[in-house]
Amino acid sequence: MIELIYRLYIRKLEKEVRGKKVPAHIMVITSFREINEGFNGVRSFIRWCDSFDVREITFAINGNASFEDLKKLAYRIPCRACIVTENTTLEKSGEGRVRVFLNALSGRRELVQIAKELAEDVLKGKVMPDAIDEREIEKRLRVKSEPDLILRANFELDDFLIWQSIYSEHMFYDVDWKNLRYIDFLRILREYQKRERRYGR
C-alpha cells in the first residue's frame, strides 16, 4: 500500500513538473571524489535531465582533480562531455541531447586569461580597444551559456562561472550522488519552478 501511494505521488509530482518551465542549464558544485564514488547517481541525474529537456549540466569540480582524472570520468559519461581546465578544453562526442561540462577552471582565472588574450589581440591589431565590450568577452568564455540553477552544499562563495552566473538561481542542496533518488530530482525542479527569476531587475 505504501509503495503504491509512493508511486502515485511520484506520478503526480512528475506531471506537475513537466507542465512548467525547467532550467535549460544546471550547475552542480561538487568534487571529483564525490562524482567518482557516486557515479551511478551522476549517470541517473544526467538521464533524468535529458528526459526533462535540460540541455546542459556543468559539474563544477572543487579540489585538485587532474586532467587525466577528468578525462577518464568524461569517457564514462554516455553523452557529450567537455573538460574545462586552466590549460585545456577537450570535448568528446556521445549520445542523447544533454551536454555535460566537467569544469575545474575558476571563474577568476578564466577572466584573467580573457583579459590577457584581449591585451595581446589589441597589441597585434586584431581588436580595437573601443571594440571591447561584453560580447567580446562572452565569445571567449569556455562555457558560453548561463546556468539557470546552481546547486551548492553550503553558503561558501565559489567562483565557478562568475560571469555567466550573475543572474542564476542558487539552491542550497547537498547532492548525495550515492543515494540520489528520482523524487529528489523532481523536488529540485519543483523548487526551481516556484521561484520568480528577476534577472537583476
Short mmCIF file of C-alpha atoms in Angstrom, two decimals:
data_model
loop_
_atom_site.label_atom_id
_atom_site.label_comp_id
_atom_site.label_asym_id
_atom_site.label_seq_id
_atom_site.Cartn_x
_atom_site.Cartn_y
_atom_site.Cartn_z
CA MET A 1 0.00 0.00 0.00
CA ILE A 2 2.77 2.43 0.95
CA GLU A 3 4.64 1.59 -2.24
CA LEU A 4 1.51 2.27 -4.32
CA ILE A 5 0.99 5.65 -2.64
CA TYR A 6 4.65 6.48 -3.26
CA ARG A 7 4.34 5.63 -6.98
CA LEU A 8 1.18 7.72 -7.29
CA TYR A 9 2.91 10.65 -5.59
CA ILE A 10 5.87 10.34 -7.98
CA ARG A 11 3.50 10.33 -10.95
CA LYS A 12 1.65 13.41 -9.64
CA LEU A 13 4.91 15.27 -8.98
CA GLU A 14 6.28 14.34 -12.39
CA LYS A 15 3.16 15.64 -14.14
CA GLU A 16 3.31 18.86 -12.15
CA VAL A 17 6.98 19.46 -13.05
CA ARG A 18 6.53 18.61 -16.74
CA GLY A 19 3.80 21.22 -17.02
CA LYS A 20 6.13 24.11 -16.19
CA LYS A 21 9.43 25.55 -17.37
CA VAL A 22 12.57 23.66 -16.36
CA PRO A 23 16.13 25.03 -16.23
CA ALA A 24 17.99 24.70 -19.53
CA HIS A 25 21.37 24.66 -17.75
CA ILE A 26 22.05 23.28 -14.26
CA MET A 27 25.39 23.71 -12.49
CA VAL A 28 26.25 21.46 -9.54
CA ILE A 29 29.18 22.39 -7.30
CA THR A 30 30.76 19.12 -6.24
CA SER A 31 34.10 17.33 -6.05
CA PHE A 32 35.83 14.73 -8.20
CA ARG A 33 35.77 12.24 -5.33
CA GLU A 34 32.00 12.65 -4.82
CA ILE A 35 31.29 12.21 -8.53
CA ASN A 36 33.65 9.27 -8.92
CA GLU A 37 32.37 7.40 -5.87
CA GLY A 38 28.71 8.10 -6.64
CA PHE A 39 28.90 7.76 -10.41
CA ASN A 40 25.71 5.69 -10.70
CA GLY A 41 23.80 8.61 -9.22
CA VAL A 42 25.55 11.02 -11.59
CA ARG A 43 24.57 8.87 -14.57
CA SER A 44 20.96 8.77 -13.37
CA PHE A 45 20.96 12.56 -12.88
CA ILE A 46 22.14 13.05 -16.47
CA ARG A 47 19.48 10.66 -17.77
CA TRP A 48 16.73 12.43 -15.82
CA CYS A 49 17.92 15.81 -17.07
CA ASP A 50 17.75 14.51 -20.63
CA SER A 51 14.20 13.28 -20.13
CA PHE A 52 13.11 16.73 -18.89
CA ASP A 53 14.86 18.69 -21.68
CA VAL A 54 17.63 20.10 -19.50
CA ARG A 55 20.20 20.78 -22.23
CA GLU A 56 23.40 21.47 -20.29
CA ILE A 57 24.86 20.30 -16.98
CA THR A 58 28.03 21.76 -15.51
CA PHE A 59 29.75 19.81 -12.76
CA ALA A 60 31.93 22.46 -11.11
CA ILE A 61 34.77 20.41 -9.68
CA ASN A 62 36.14 21.63 -6.36
CA GLY A 63 39.59 20.42 -5.34
CA ASN A 64 42.62 19.25 -7.27
CA ALA A 65 41.40 16.77 -9.87
CA SER A 66 44.00 16.13 -12.56
CA PHE A 67 43.24 16.43 -16.25
CA GLU A 68 43.73 12.67 -16.62
CA ASP A 69 41.21 12.01 -13.84
CA LEU A 70 38.67 14.25 -15.57
CA LYS A 71 39.38 12.62 -18.93
CA LYS A 72 38.69 9.14 -17.52
CA LEU A 73 35.49 10.45 -15.96
CA ALA A 74 34.37 12.09 -19.21
CA TYR A 75 34.65 8.81 -21.08
CA ARG A 76 32.38 7.13 -18.54
CA ILE A 77 29.67 9.68 -19.32
CA PRO A 78 27.43 8.44 -22.17
CA CYS A 79 26.51 11.86 -23.58
CA ARG A 80 28.67 14.66 -24.98
CA ALA A 81 31.17 15.80 -22.36
CA CYS A 82 33.57 18.74 -22.32
CA ILE A 83 36.53 19.03 -19.92
CA VAL A 84 37.48 22.58 -18.96
CA THR A 85 40.72 23.22 -17.07
CA GLU A 86 43.05 26.20 -16.88
CA ASN A 87 45.18 24.97 -19.78
CA THR A 88 42.90 22.68 -21.77
CA THR A 89 39.45 22.32 -23.26
CA LEU A 90 38.64 18.86 -24.61
CA GLU A 91 35.28 17.60 -25.86
CA LYS A 92 34.16 14.08 -26.65
CA SER A 93 31.06 13.01 -28.54
CA GLY A 94 28.22 10.99 -27.07
CA GLU A 95 24.55 10.05 -27.23
CA GLY A 96 21.49 12.00 -26.16
CA ARG A 97 20.68 15.69 -26.17
CA VAL A 98 22.47 16.71 -22.99
CA ARG A 99 25.92 18.29 -22.99
CA VAL A 100 27.98 17.89 -19.81
CA PHE A 101 30.80 20.18 -18.72
CA LEU A 102 33.42 18.97 -16.23
CA ASN A 103 34.67 22.37 -15.18
CA ALA A 104 37.77 22.69 -12.99
CA LEU A 105 38.56 26.27 -14.04
CA SER A 106 37.93 29.05 -11.53
CA GLY A 107 35.94 31.99 -12.82
CA ARG A 108 38.58 34.48 -11.76
CA ARG A 109 41.30 32.59 -13.62
CA GLU A 110 39.09 32.46 -16.70
CA LEU A 111 38.55 36.23 -16.67
CA VAL A 112 42.28 36.84 -16.16
CA GLN A 113 43.01 34.63 -19.18
CA ILE A 114 40.47 36.55 -21.26
CA ALA A 115 41.99 39.88 -20.20
CA LYS A 116 45.42 38.66 -21.31
CA GLU A 117 44.03 37.41 -24.64
CA LEU A 118 42.37 40.76 -25.28
CA ALA A 119 45.55 42.65 -24.40
CA GLU A 120 47.54 40.50 -26.83
CA ASP A 121 44.95 40.96 -29.59
CA VAL A 122 44.98 44.73 -29.08
CA LEU A 123 48.78 44.78 -29.40
CA LYS A 124 48.56 42.69 -32.59
CA GLY A 125 45.89 44.97 -34.02
CA LYS A 126 43.27 42.21 -34.10
CA VAL A 127 40.93 44.08 -31.75
CA MET A 128 40.48 47.82 -31.32
CA PRO A 129 40.27 48.94 -27.66
CA ASP A 130 36.96 50.72 -28.33
CA ALA A 131 35.51 47.46 -29.68
CA ILE A 132 35.93 45.61 -26.37
CA ASP A 133 32.50 45.11 -24.84
CA GLU A 134 30.51 42.39 -23.08
CA ARG A 135 30.03 40.42 -26.29
CA GLU A 136 33.77 40.41 -26.96
CA ILE A 137 34.32 38.88 -23.52
CA GLU A 138 31.42 36.44 -23.75
CA LYS A 139 32.56 34.91 -27.03
CA ARG A 140 35.84 33.96 -25.31
CA LEU A 141 34.21 32.18 -22.35
CA ARG A 142 34.79 28.42 -22.23
CA VAL A 143 31.21 27.72 -21.11
CA LYS A 144 29.01 30.09 -23.10
CA SER A 145 25.55 29.64 -21.60
CA GLU A 146 24.35 30.98 -18.26
CA PRO A 147 23.29 28.44 -15.62
CA ASP A 148 19.63 28.84 -14.73
CA LEU A 149 20.09 26.89 -11.49
CA ILE A 150 23.14 26.33 -9.29
CA LEU A 151 23.08 23.54 -6.69
CA ARG A 152 25.52 24.05 -3.86
CA ALA A 153 26.01 22.39 -0.48
CA ASN A 154 26.72 25.45 1.67
CA PHE A 155 26.95 29.23 1.86
CA GLU A 156 30.66 29.39 0.99
CA LEU A 157 31.39 31.54 -2.04
CA ASP A 158 32.64 29.68 -5.10
CA ASP A 159 33.87 31.45 -8.19
CA PHE A 160 32.88 28.99 -10.93
CA LEU A 161 31.34 30.70 -13.98
CA ILE A 162 31.21 34.04 -12.17
CA TRP A 163 30.49 35.98 -15.36
CA GLN A 164 27.81 33.56 -16.53
CA SER A 165 26.05 33.01 -13.20
CA ILE A 166 25.26 36.56 -12.08
CA TYR A 167 21.50 36.01 -12.53
CA SER A 168 21.40 32.30 -11.68
CA GLU A 169 19.09 30.84 -9.05
CA HIS A 170 21.09 29.35 -6.16
CA MET A 171 19.68 26.39 -4.28
CA PHE A 172 21.41 25.06 -1.18
CA TYR A 173 21.18 21.32 -1.62
CA ASP A 174 23.84 18.82 -0.63
CA VAL A 175 23.68 16.35 -3.52
CA ASP A 176 24.46 12.84 -2.29
CA TRP A 177 25.27 11.06 -5.54
CA LYS A 178 25.33 7.63 -3.88
CA ASN A 179 21.75 7.93 -2.65
CA LEU A 180 20.16 10.38 -5.09
CA ARG A 181 16.58 9.39 -5.93
CA TYR A 182 14.28 10.35 -8.78
CA ILE A 183 11.97 12.03 -6.28
CA ASP A 184 14.89 14.21 -5.11
CA PHE A 185 15.48 15.31 -8.70
CA LEU A 186 11.79 16.14 -9.18
CA ARG A 187 11.74 18.17 -5.97
CA ILE A 188 14.77 20.16 -7.13
CA LEU A 189 12.97 21.08 -10.36
CA ARG A 190 9.76 21.91 -8.50
CA GLU A 191 11.61 24.20 -6.09
CA TYR A 192 13.21 25.98 -9.06
CA GLN A 193 9.79 26.43 -10.66
CA LYS A 194 8.40 28.04 -7.50
CA ARG A 195 10.93 30.85 -7.70
CA GLU A 196 10.42 34.09 -9.60
CA ARG A 197 13.56 34.91 -11.57
CA ARG A 198 14.22 38.65 -11.74
CA TYR A 199 17.36 38.71 -13.93
CA GLY A 200 18.79 41.64 -11.98
CA ARG A 201 15.57 43.68 -12.03
#
